[in-house]
């Protein structure tokens, strides 16, 4: 019975059944190792290997980390470049707008100045014309006193025609049938506007410097030619002013 109890205890504690001789101490019982302990050792080994990666793994992780940082830096630089470009574009657009506004303001100012200058020149021209017209009217009033008659006008025209038959170099200043200074166009009280215009037109053609030179130039005395021609020019200017005054009335 004691042997049976010992065998039961051995089986309970995981030992193989021993022979009677081993029970009494001649041989020790062999202990059977549990396979679970081997599995636990393998798992611990794998955990240690995972916890301590190899040099290649560390190098690969480092390279991946560097690549990620490089990409992040490139993206950051790209964002900064895009931001700078956008800012430069806005600044350029603002500068263009500023220049256009400045140019438009300068052009508007120049246009105002041109208009002001043109208006000033127009006013000055109108003033000069008015003053000239006033002077001519005053002057023509002094040279158009209507004291002539038709006979006096006809006699004047006849004298100009007779002068053409004079010998060359024979006419002096006193030989020229000058019109009277107070009535150079031989106006009469009976003359209407059209009559006056016709007389002035006829006198203007008769006393035109070039035409007078062509008709009578060779007939003038050499000593008196210069003075006669100067007086003809002055008389022609008076007829031109008289025509202007009559045209404006």
Tab-separated table of N, CA and C in Angstrom, residues 29-188:
chain	number	residue	atom	x	y	z
A	29	UNK	N	14.523	9.242	-10.371
A	29	UNK	CA	13.486	9.341	-11.420
A	29	UNK	C	13.832	10.458	-12.378
A	30	UNK	N	13.637	10.217	-13.726
A	30	UNK	CA	13.874	11.239	-14.745
A	30	UNK	C	12.715	12.206	-14.803
A	31	UNK	N	13.057	13.471	-14.877
A	31	UNK	CA	12.041	14.543	-14.936
A	31	UNK	C	11.793	14.894	-16.394
A	32	UNK	N	10.566	14.857	-16.816
A	32	UNK	CA	10.162	15.207	-18.198
A	32	UNK	C	9.871	16.700	-18.247
A	33	UNK	N	10.617	17.431	-19.115
A	33	UNK	CA	10.442	18.898	-19.247
A	33	UNK	C	9.200	19.211	-20.049
A	34	UNK	N	8.517	20.245	-19.658
A	34	UNK	CA	7.284	20.672	-20.340
A	34	UNK	C	7.639	21.440	-21.605
A	35	UNK	N	7.007	21.152	-22.736
A	35	UNK	CA	7.251	21.855	-24.016
A	35	UNK	C	6.836	23.311	-23.955
A	36	UNK	N	5.935	23.649	-23.052
A	36	UNK	CA	5.482	25.054	-22.972
A	36	UNK	C	6.617	25.972	-22.587
A	37	UNK	N	7.537	25.464	-21.750
A	37	UNK	CA	8.646	26.309	-21.335
A	37	UNK	C	9.535	26.629	-22.525
A	38	UNK	N	9.714	25.675	-23.475
A	38	UNK	CA	10.519	25.915	-24.679
A	38	UNK	C	9.864	26.955	-25.553
A	39	UNK	N	8.559	26.864	-25.682
A	39	UNK	CA	7.835	27.863	-26.489
A	39	UNK	C	7.983	29.249	-25.897
A	40	UNK	N	7.936	29.318	-24.540
A	40	UNK	CA	8.087	30.632	-23.904
A	40	UNK	C	9.468	31.198	-24.167
A	41	UNK	N	10.501	30.319	-24.177
A	41	UNK	CA	11.851	30.801	-24.438
A	41	UNK	C	11.977	31.351	-25.847
A	42	UNK	N	11.348	30.648	-26.840
A	42	UNK	CA	11.392	31.135	-28.231
A	42	UNK	C	10.695	32.474	-28.374
A	43	UNK	N	9.577	32.646	-27.680
A	43	UNK	CA	8.825	33.909	-27.761
A	43	UNK	C	9.638	35.036	-27.178
A	44	UNK	N	10.326	34.735	-26.039
A	44	UNK	CA	11.155	35.768	-25.427
A	44	UNK	C	12.302	36.168	-26.352
A	45	UNK	N	12.839	35.154	-27.063
A	45	UNK	CA	13.928	35.454	-28.004
A	45	UNK	C	13.455	36.364	-29.123
A	46	UNK	N	12.257	36.052	-29.663
A	46	UNK	CA	11.703	36.901	-30.740
A	46	UNK	C	11.458	38.316	-30.255
A	47	UNK	N	10.943	38.441	-29.006
A	47	UNK	CA	10.689	39.781	-28.460
A	47	UNK	C	11.979	40.550	-28.331
A	48	UNK	N	13.060	39.840	-27.893
A	48	UNK	CA	14.339	40.526	-27.754
A	48	UNK	C	14.868	40.970	-29.095
A	49	UNK	N	14.668	40.091	-30.144
A	49	UNK	CA	15.124	40.479	-31.482
A	49	UNK	C	14.350	41.668	-32.007
A	50	UNK	N	12.988	41.676	-31.736
A	50	UNK	CA	12.187	42.827	-32.189
A	50	UNK	C	12.552	44.083	-31.423
A	51	UNK	N	12.860	43.940	-30.154
A	51	UNK	CA	13.208	45.101	-29.341
A	51	UNK	C	14.571	45.637	-29.713
A	52	UNK	N	15.453	44.819	-30.310
A	52	UNK	CA	16.785	45.248	-30.702
A	52	UNK	C	16.935	45.045	-32.209
A	53	UNK	N	16.454	46.068	-33.066
A	53	UNK	CA	16.513	45.913	-34.517
A	53	UNK	C	17.970	45.874	-34.969
A	54	UNK	N	18.154	45.381	-36.176
A	54	UNK	CA	19.502	45.251	-36.719
A	54	UNK	C	19.993	46.591	-37.244
A	55	UNK	N	21.280	46.652	-37.641
A	55	UNK	CA	21.891	47.878	-38.193
A	55	UNK	C	21.218	48.259	-39.493
A	56	UNK	N	20.870	47.278	-40.321
A	56	UNK	CA	20.201	47.553	-41.588
A	56	UNK	C	18.850	48.196	-41.357
A	57	UNK	N	18.132	47.667	-40.328
A	57	UNK	CA	16.822	48.263	-40.016
A	57	UNK	C	16.984	49.706	-39.557
A	58	UNK	N	17.986	49.931	-38.708
A	58	UNK	CA	18.217	51.304	-38.248
A	58	UNK	C	18.600	52.213	-39.405
A	59	UNK	N	19.445	51.700	-40.313
A	59	UNK	CA	19.842	52.520	-41.473
A	59	UNK	C	18.630	52.830	-42.338
A	60	UNK	N	17.800	51.804	-42.561
A	60	UNK	CA	16.613	52.010	-43.389
A	60	UNK	C	15.657	53.004	-42.733
A	61	UNK	N	15.491	52.889	-41.430
A	61	UNK	CA	14.633	53.838	-40.720
A	61	UNK	C	15.192	55.260	-40.797
A	62	UNK	N	16.529	55.355	-40.680
A	62	UNK	CA	17.162	56.676	-40.760
A	62	UNK	C	16.967	57.300	-42.136
A	63	UNK	N	17.159	56.478	-43.178
A	63	UNK	CA	16.970	56.979	-44.540
A	63	UNK	C	15.533	57.414	-44.786
A	64	UNK	N	14.608	56.604	-44.275
A	64	UNK	CA	13.190	56.983	-44.428
A	64	UNK	C	12.892	58.295	-43.718
A	65	UNK	N	13.480	58.439	-42.556
A	65	UNK	CA	13.284	59.677	-41.785
A	65	UNK	C	13.874	60.871	-42.521
A	66	UNK	N	15.078	60.687	-43.063
A	66	UNK	CA	15.730	61.778	-43.812
A	66	UNK	C	14.917	62.138	-45.048
A	67	UNK	N	14.400	61.114	-45.741
A	67	UNK	CA	13.591	61.367	-46.935
A	67	UNK	C	12.322	62.126	-46.601
A	68	UNK	N	11.695	61.746	-45.491
A	68	UNK	CA	10.488	62.459	-45.064
A	68	UNK	C	10.797	63.913	-44.738
A	69	UNK	N	11.928	64.132	-44.039
A	69	UNK	CA	12.318	65.505	-43.710
A	69	UNK	C	12.656	66.300	-44.962
A	70	UNK	N	13.327	65.628	-45.948
A	70	UNK	CA	13.669	66.314	-47.199
A	70	UNK	C	12.412	66.731	-47.950
A	71	UNK	N	11.442	65.816	-48.029
A	71	UNK	CA	10.191	66.147	-48.713
A	71	UNK	C	9.450	67.275	-48.004
A	72	UNK	N	9.445	67.202	-46.682
A	72	UNK	CA	8.781	68.259	-45.919
A	72	UNK	C	9.449	69.605	-46.149
A	73	UNK	N	10.799	69.599	-46.209
A	73	UNK	CA	11.540	70.846	-46.443
A	73	UNK	C	11.279	71.373	-47.850
A	74	UNK	N	11.230	70.479	-48.840
A	74	UNK	CA	10.947	70.901	-50.210
A	74	UNK	C	9.540	71.477	-50.320
A	75	UNK	N	8.583	70.849	-49.646
A	75	UNK	CA	7.217	71.379	-49.661
A	75	UNK	C	7.157	72.751	-48.999
A	76	UNK	N	7.908	72.896	-47.901
A	76	UNK	CA	7.928	74.197	-47.222
A	76	UNK	C	8.528	75.267	-48.119
A	77	UNK	N	9.667	74.929	-48.763
A	77	UNK	CA	10.299	75.880	-49.665
A	77	UNK	C	9.388	76.225	-50.846
A	78	UNK	N	8.672	75.225	-51.355
A	78	UNK	CA	7.744	75.476	-52.457
A	78	UNK	C	6.630	76.410	-52.022
A	79	UNK	N	6.088	76.168	-50.820
A	79	UNK	CA	5.031	77.066	-50.318
A	79	UNK	C	5.561	78.484	-50.157
A	80	UNK	N	6.787	78.611	-49.641
A	80	UNK	CA	7.372	79.946	-49.480
A	80	UNK	C	7.592	80.622	-50.834
A	81	UNK	N	8.057	79.844	-51.823
A	81	UNK	CA	8.270	80.402	-53.160
A	81	UNK	C	6.951	80.863	-53.779
A	82	UNK	N	5.918	80.030	-53.641
A	82	UNK	CA	4.610	80.426	-54.165
A	82	UNK	C	4.094	81.680	-53.472
A	83	UNK	N	4.320	81.742	-52.172
A	83	UNK	CA	3.891	82.933	-51.433
A	83	UNK	C	4.659	84.172	-51.893
A	84	UNK	N	6.009	84.016	-52.101
A	84	UNK	CA	6.803	85.150	-52.594
A	84	UNK	C	6.364	85.579	-53.987
A	85	UNK	N	6.121	84.579	-54.843
A	85	UNK	CA	5.676	84.903	-56.203
A	85	UNK	C	4.334	85.624	-56.191
A	86	UNK	N	3.431	85.174	-55.367
A	86	UNK	CA	2.116	85.821	-55.276
A	86	UNK	C	2.250	87.238	-54.750
A	87	UNK	N	3.116	87.406	-53.745
A	87	UNK	CA	3.341	88.750	-53.212
A	87	UNK	C	3.963	89.655	-54.267
A	88	UNK	N	4.952	89.108	-55.014
A	88	UNK	CA	5.582	89.911	-56.071
A	88	UNK	C	4.573	90.274	-57.158
A	89	UNK	N	3.686	89.324	-57.489
A	89	UNK	CA	2.660	89.611	-58.499
A	89	UNK	C	1.729	90.716	-58.035
A	90	UNK	N	1.302	90.631	-56.790
A	90	UNK	CA	0.416	91.668	-56.249
A	90	UNK	C	1.122	93.018	-56.203
A	91	UNK	N	2.404	92.998	-55.789
A	91	UNK	CA	3.146	94.264	-55.739
A	91	UNK	C	3.319	94.853	-57.137
A	92	UNK	N	3.597	93.970	-58.121
A	92	UNK	CA	3.743	94.449	-59.494
A	92	UNK	C	2.431	95.028	-60.016
A	93	UNK	N	1.329	94.333	-59.723
A	93	UNK	CA	0.016	94.838	-60.153
A	93	UNK	C	-0.297	96.171	-59.487
A	94	UNK	N	0.028	96.261	-58.199
A	94	UNK	CA	-0.209	97.521	-57.486
A	94	UNK	C	0.653	98.645	-58.057
A	95	UNK	N	1.910	98.313	-58.398
A	95	UNK	CA	2.807	99.324	-58.976
A	95	UNK	C	2.300	99.770	-60.348
A	96	UNK	N	1.827	98.802	-61.144
A	96	UNK	CA	1.274	99.156	-62.448
A	96	UNK	C	0.047	100.049	-62.297
A	97	UNK	N	-0.823	99.693	-61.359
A	97	UNK	CA	-2.011	100.507	-61.121
A	97	UNK	C	-1.632	101.907	-60.671
A	98	UNK	N	-0.615	101.971	-59.816
A	98	UNK	CA	-0.141	103.280	-59.344
A	98	UNK	C	0.415	104.103	-60.491
A	99	UNK	N	1.219	103.454	-61.351
A	99	UNK	CA	1.794	104.163	-62.495
A	99	UNK	C	0.716	104.616	-63.465
A	100	UNK	N	-0.277	103.749	-63.700
A	100	UNK	CA	-1.364	104.124	-64.596
A	100	UNK	C	-2.163	105.293	-64.039
A	101	UNK	N	-2.420	105.247	-62.730
A	101	UNK	CA	-3.146	106.352	-62.107
A	101	UNK	C	-2.335	107.642	-62.194
A	102	UNK	N	-1.024	107.525	-61.934
A	102	UNK	CA	-0.155	108.703	-62.024
A	102	UNK	C	-0.099	109.233	-63.445
A	103	UNK	N	-0.002	108.304	-64.425
A	103	UNK	CA	0.048	108.719	-65.822
A	103	UNK	C	-1.247	109.398	-66.231
A	104	UNK	N	-2.380	108.821	-65.813
A	104	UNK	CA	-3.676	109.414	-66.145
A	104	UNK	C	-3.811	110.808	-65.527
A	105	UNK	N	-3.330	110.941	-64.298
A	105	UNK	CA	-3.392	112.255	-63.640
A	105	UNK	C	-2.513	113.267	-64.370
A	106	UNK	N	-1.315	112.821	-64.785
A	106	UNK	CA	-0.424	113.728	-65.505
A	106	UNK	C	-1.014	114.113	-66.863
A	107	UNK	N	-1.620	113.131	-67.550
A	107	UNK	CA	-2.237	113.435	-68.844
A	107	UNK	C	-3.414	114.383	-68.672
A	108	UNK	N	-4.216	114.162	-67.621
A	108	UNK	CA	-5.342	115.064	-67.373
A	108	UNK	C	-4.844	116.477	-67.061
A	109	UNK	N	-3.775	116.538	-66.268
A	109	UNK	CA	-3.207	117.848	-65.943
A	109	UNK	C	-2.674	118.532	-67.193
A	110	UNK	N	-1.961	117.751	-68.040
A	110	UNK	CA	-1.430	118.324	-69.282
A	110	UNK	C	-2.551	118.793	-70.192
A	111	UNK	N	-3.647	118.014	-70.235
A	111	UNK	CA	-4.788	118.410	-71.069
A	111	UNK	C	-5.412	119.701	-70.545
A	112	UNK	N	-5.528	119.803	-69.216
A	112	UNK	CA	-6.078	121.052	-68.644
A	112	UNK	C	-5.173	122.234	-68.958
A	113	UNK	N	-3.859	121.995	-68.845
A	113	UNK	CA	-2.925	123.085	-69.138
A	113	UNK	C	-2.994	123.493	-70.607
A	114	UNK	N	-3.118	122.475	-71.509
A	114	UNK	CA	-3.239	122.806	-72.931
A	114	UNK	C	-4.510	123.588	-73.211
A	115	UNK	N	-5.612	123.145	-72.591
A	115	UNK	CA	-6.870	123.879	-72.791
A	115	UNK	C	-6.759	125.301	-72.276
A	116	UNK	N	-6.161	125.433	-71.095
A	116	UNK	CA	-6.002	126.775	-70.528
A	116	UNK	C	-5.125	127.648	-71.429
A	117	UNK	N	-4.039	127.045	-71.947
A	117	UNK	CA	-3.160	127.800	-72.841
A	117	UNK	C	-3.878	128.170	-74.132
A	118	UNK	N	-4.628	127.206	-74.697
A	118	UNK	CA	-5.374	127.493	-75.920
A	118	UNK	C	-6.416	128.584	-75.693
A	119	UNK	N	-7.109	128.495	-74.556
A	119	UNK	CA	-8.104	129.521	-74.257
A	119	UNK	C	-7.449	130.882	-74.080
A	120	UNK	N	-6.270	130.876	-73.415
A	120	UNK	CA	-5.564	132.148	-73.232
A	120	UNK	C	-5.101	132.702	-74.578
A	121	UNK	N	-4.583	131.800	-75.429
A	121	UNK	CA	-4.154	132.248	-76.755
A	121	UNK	C	-5.336	132.739	-77.580
A	122	UNK	N	-6.464	132.036	-77.461
A	122	UNK	CA	-7.663	132.467	-78.204
A	122	UNK	C	-8.125	133.835	-77.722
A	123	UNK	N	-8.148	134.004	-76.407
A	123	UNK	CA	-8.556	135.314	-75.874
A	123	UNK	C	-7.583	136.407	-76.307
A	124	UNK	N	-6.275	136.076	-76.272
A	124	UNK	CA	-5.278	137.062	-76.675
A	124	UNK	C	-5.414	137.386	-78.164
A	125	UNK	N	-5.663	136.350	-78.967
A	125	UNK	CA	-5.842	136.573	-80.397
A	125	UNK	C	-7.082	137.414	-80.663
A	126	UNK	N	-8.167	137.072	-79.967
A	126	UNK	CA	-9.407	137.849	-80.141
A	126	UNK	C	-9.197	139.300	-79.713
A	127	UNK	N	-8.441	139.462	-78.613
A	127	UNK	CA	-8.173	140.835	-78.152
A	127	UNK	C	-7.360	141.604	-79.187
A	128	UNK	N	-6.322	140.941	-79.728
A	128	UNK	CA	-5.498	141.613	-80.742
A	128	UNK	C	-6.307	141.943	-81.985
A	129	UNK	N	-7.160	140.982	-82.384
A	129	UNK	CA	-7.996	141.247	-83.546
A	129	UNK	C	-8.939	142.422	-83.303
A	130	UNK	N	-9.514	142.431	-82.094
A	130	UNK	CA	-10.420	143.526	-81.766
A	130	UNK	C	-9.683	144.863	-81.765
A	131	UNK	N	-8.488	144.853	-81.168
A	131	UNK	CA	-7.702	146.097	-81.149
A	131	UNK	C	-7.303	146.512	-82.559
A	132	UNK	N	-6.907	145.522	-83.378
A	132	UNK	CA	-6.519	145.830	-84.748
A	132	UNK	C	-7.709	146.368	-85.542
A	133	UNK	N	-8.865	145.730	-85.340
A	133	UNK	CA	-10.063	146.203	-86.040
A	133	UNK	C	-10.414	147.620	-85.614
A	134	UNK	N	-10.267	147.872	-84.304
A	134	UNK	CA	-10.561	149.225	-83.820
A	134	UNK	C	-9.587	150.232	-84.421
A	135	UNK	N	-8.303	149.859	-84.486
A	135	UNK	CA	-7.322	150.772	-85.086
A	135	UNK	C	-7.613	151.000	-86.567
A	136	UNK	N	-7.952	149.896	-87.270
A	136	UNK	CA	-8.231	150.039	-88.699
A	136	UNK	C	-9.473	150.886	-88.938
A	137	UNK	N	-10.505	150.675	-88.120
A	137	UNK	CA	-11.713	151.479	-88.282
A	137	UNK	C	-11.426	152.956	-88.037
A	138	UNK	N	-10.632	153.195	-86.998
A	138	UNK	CA	-10.269	154.587	-86.719
A	138	UNK	C	-9.450	155.169	-87.854
A	139	UNK	N	-8.530	154.366	-88.348
A	139	UNK	CA	-7.680	154.838	-89.437
A	139	UNK	C	-8.470	155.031	-90.720
A	140	UNK	N	-9.345	154.072	-91.025
A	140	UNK	CA	-10.119	154.175	-92.267
A	140	UNK	C	-11.127	155.314	-92.200
A	141	UNK	N	-11.598	155.606	-91.005
A	141	UNK	CA	-12.507	156.765	-90.898
A	141	UNK	C	-11.779	158.044	-91.290
A	142	UNK	N	-10.479	158.073	-90.953
A	142	UNK	CA	-9.706	159.274	-91.303
A	142	UNK	C	-9.337	159.321	-92.774
A	143	UNK	N	-9.383	158.151	-93.447
A	143	UNK	CA	-8.987	158.128	-94.869
A	143	UNK	C	-10.155	157.862	-95.811
A	144	UNK	N	-11.365	157.867	-95.286
A	144	UNK	CA	-12.543	157.593	-96.130
A	144	UNK	C	-13.634	158.631	-95.921
A	145	UNK	N	-13.251	159.863	-95.785
A	145	UNK	CA	-14.261	160.926	-95.658
A	145	UNK	C	-14.947	161.080	-97.020
A	146	UNK	N	-16.219	160.842	-97.095
A	146	UNK	CA	-16.899	160.819	-98.404
A	146	UNK	C	-17.105	162.218	-99.010
A	147	UNK	N	-16.052	162.749	-99.560
A	147	UNK	CA	-16.097	164.094	-100.148
A	147	UNK	C	-15.960	164.080	-101.648
A	148	UNK	N	-15.760	162.911	-102.263
A	148	UNK	CA	-15.525	162.836	-103.709
A	148	UNK	C	-16.845	162.784	-104.474
A	149	UNK	N	-16.696	162.952	-105.761
A	149	UNK	CA	-17.820	162.804	-106.680
A	149	UNK	C	-17.455	161.756	-107.708
A	150	UNK	N	-18.440	161.395	-108.518
A	150	UNK	CA	-18.177	160.411	-109.566
A	150	UNK	C	-17.175	160.956	-110.568
A	151	UNK	N	-17.240	162.221	-110.843
A	151	UNK	CA	-16.311	162.837	-111.809
A	151	UNK	C	-14.880	162.775	-111.281
A	152	UNK	N	-14.716	162.969	-109.997
A	152	UNK	CA	-13.371	162.902	-109.415
A	152	UNK	C	-12.820	161.473	-109.512
A	153	UNK	N	-13.651	160.510	-109.278
A	153	UNK	CA	-13.229	159.108	-109.381
A	153	UNK	C	-12.856	158.756	-110.821
A	154	UNK	N	-13.678	159.154	-111.760
A	154	UNK	CA	-13.393	158.883	-113.166
A	154	UNK	C	-12.118	159.600	-113.609
A	155	UNK	N	-11.902	160.802	-113.145
A	155	UNK	CA	-10.700	161.547	-113.501
A	155	UNK	C	-9.448	160.860	-112.965
A	156	UNK	N	-9.547	160.304	-111.784
A	156	UNK	CA	-8.415	159.578	-111.184
A	156	UNK	C	-8.055	158.349	-112.013
A	157	UNK	N	-9.055	157.614	-112.429
A	157	UNK	CA	-8.799	156.430	-113.241
A	157	UNK	C	-8.193	156.805	-114.595
A	158	UNK	N	-8.666	157.888	-115.157
A	158	UNK	CA	-8.128	158.343	-116.446
A	158	UNK	C	-6.677	158.758	-116.311
A	159	UNK	N	-6.324	159.404	-115.204
A	159	UNK	CA	-4.941	159.839	-114.994
A	159	UNK	C	-4.011	158.640	-114.893
A	160	UNK	N	-4.466	157.572	-114.259
A	160	UNK	CA	-3.644	156.359	-114.183
A	160	UNK	C	-3.423	155.762	-115.571
A	161	UNK	N	-4.424	155.804	-116.413
A	161	UNK	CA	-4.276	155.269	-117.762
A	161	UNK	C	-3.327	156.125	-118.595
A	162	UNK	N	-3.432	157.459	-118.477
A	162	UNK	CA	-2.558	158.333	-119.253
A	162	UNK	C	-1.089	158.187	-118.840
A	163	UNK	N	-0.872	157.830	-117.590
A	163	UNK	CA	0.497	157.707	-117.099
A	163	UNK	C	1.264	156.620	-117.842
A	164	UNK	N	0.557	155.664	-118.411
A	164	UNK	CA	1.202	154.571	-119.127
A	164	UNK	C	1.919	155.070	-120.386
A	165	UNK	N	1.490	156.239	-120.925
A	165	UNK	CA	2.076	156.763	-122.166
A	165	UNK	C	3.269	157.666	-121.914
A	166	UNK	N	3.658	157.806	-120.651
A	166	UNK	CA	4.793	158.687	-120.334
A	166	UNK	C	6.098	158.051	-120.802
A	167	UNK	N	7.101	158.862	-121.158
A	167	UNK	CA	8.404	158.318	-121.579
A	167	UNK	C	9.106	157.614	-120.414
A	168	UNK	N	9.985	156.713	-120.713
A	168	UNK	CA	10.735	155.998	-119.682
A	168	UNK	C	11.614	156.976	-118.903
A	169	UNK	N	11.589	156.749	-117.574
A	169	UNK	CA	12.420	157.538	-116.689
A	169	UNK	C	12.014	158.986	-116.566
A	170	UNK	N	10.717	159.285	-116.856
A	170	UNK	CA	10.270	160.680	-116.836
A	170	UNK	C	9.371	161.024	-115.662
A	171	UNK	N	8.851	160.011	-114.942
A	171	UNK	CA	7.862	160.282	-113.893
A	171	UNK	C	8.546	160.463	-112.542
A	172	UNK	N	8.245	161.609	-111.946
A	172	UNK	CA	8.685	161.850	-110.592
A	172	UNK	C	7.518	161.670	-109.630
A	173	UNK	N	7.774	161.887	-108.338
A	173	UNK	CA	6.727	161.683	-107.329
A	173	UNK	C	5.539	162.599	-107.578
A	174	UNK	N	5.768	163.844	-108.026
A	174	UNK	CA	4.684	164.795	-108.255
A	174	UNK	C	3.864	164.452	-109.480
A	175	UNK	N	4.399	163.600	-110.356
A	175	UNK	CA	3.678	163.229	-111.573
A	175	UNK	C	2.701	162.067	-111.346
A	176	UNK	N	2.733	161.470	-110.188
A	176	UNK	CA	1.860	160.329	-109.884
A	176	UNK	C	0.524	160.871	-109.388
A	177	UNK	N	-0.610	160.394	-109.931
A	177	UNK	CA	-1.935	160.856	-109.475
A	177	UNK	C	-2.323	160.194	-108.141
A	178	UNK	N	-1.670	160.629	-107.082
A	178	UNK	CA	-1.955	160.035	-105.767
A	178	UNK	C	-3.376	160.363	-105.340
A	179	UNK	N	-4.070	159.378	-104.694
A	179	UNK	CA	-5.404	159.690	-104.175
A	179	UNK	C	-5.289	160.594	-102.953
A	180	UNK	N	-6.301	161.365	-102.646
A	180	UNK	CA	-6.238	162.247	-101.474
A	180	UNK	C	-6.149	161.438	-100.186
A	181	UNK	N	-5.377	161.903	-99.229
A	181	UNK	CA	-5.156	161.154	-97.983
A	181	UNK	C	-6.432	160.993	-97.170
A	182	UNK	N	-7.363	161.956	-97.240
A	182	UNK	CA	-8.582	161.871	-96.439
A	182	UNK	C	-9.669	161.021	-97.107
A	183	UNK	N	-9.438	160.644	-98.421
A	183	UNK	CA	-10.453	159.863	-99.128
A	183	UNK	C	-9.750	159.043	-100.222
A	184	UNK	N	-8.973	158.050	-99.776
A	184	UNK	CA	-8.108	157.325	-100.714
A	184	UNK	C	-8.900	156.502	-101.728
A	185	UNK	N	-10.150	156.160	-101.429
A	185	UNK	CA	-10.959	155.361	-102.360
A	185	UNK	C	-12.009	156.200	-103.083
A	186	UNK	N	-11.951	157.528	-102.931
A	186	UNK	CA	-12.869	158.433	-103.613
A	186	UNK	C	-14.337	158.114	-103.299
A	187	UNK	N	-14.613	157.880	-101.990
A	187	UNK	CA	-15.994	157.645	-101.590
A	187	UNK	C	-16.795	158.930	-101.731
A	188	UNK	N	-18.067	158.754	-102.073
A	188	UNK	CA	-18.996	159.884	-102.149
A	188	UNK	C	-20.180	159.626	-101.240
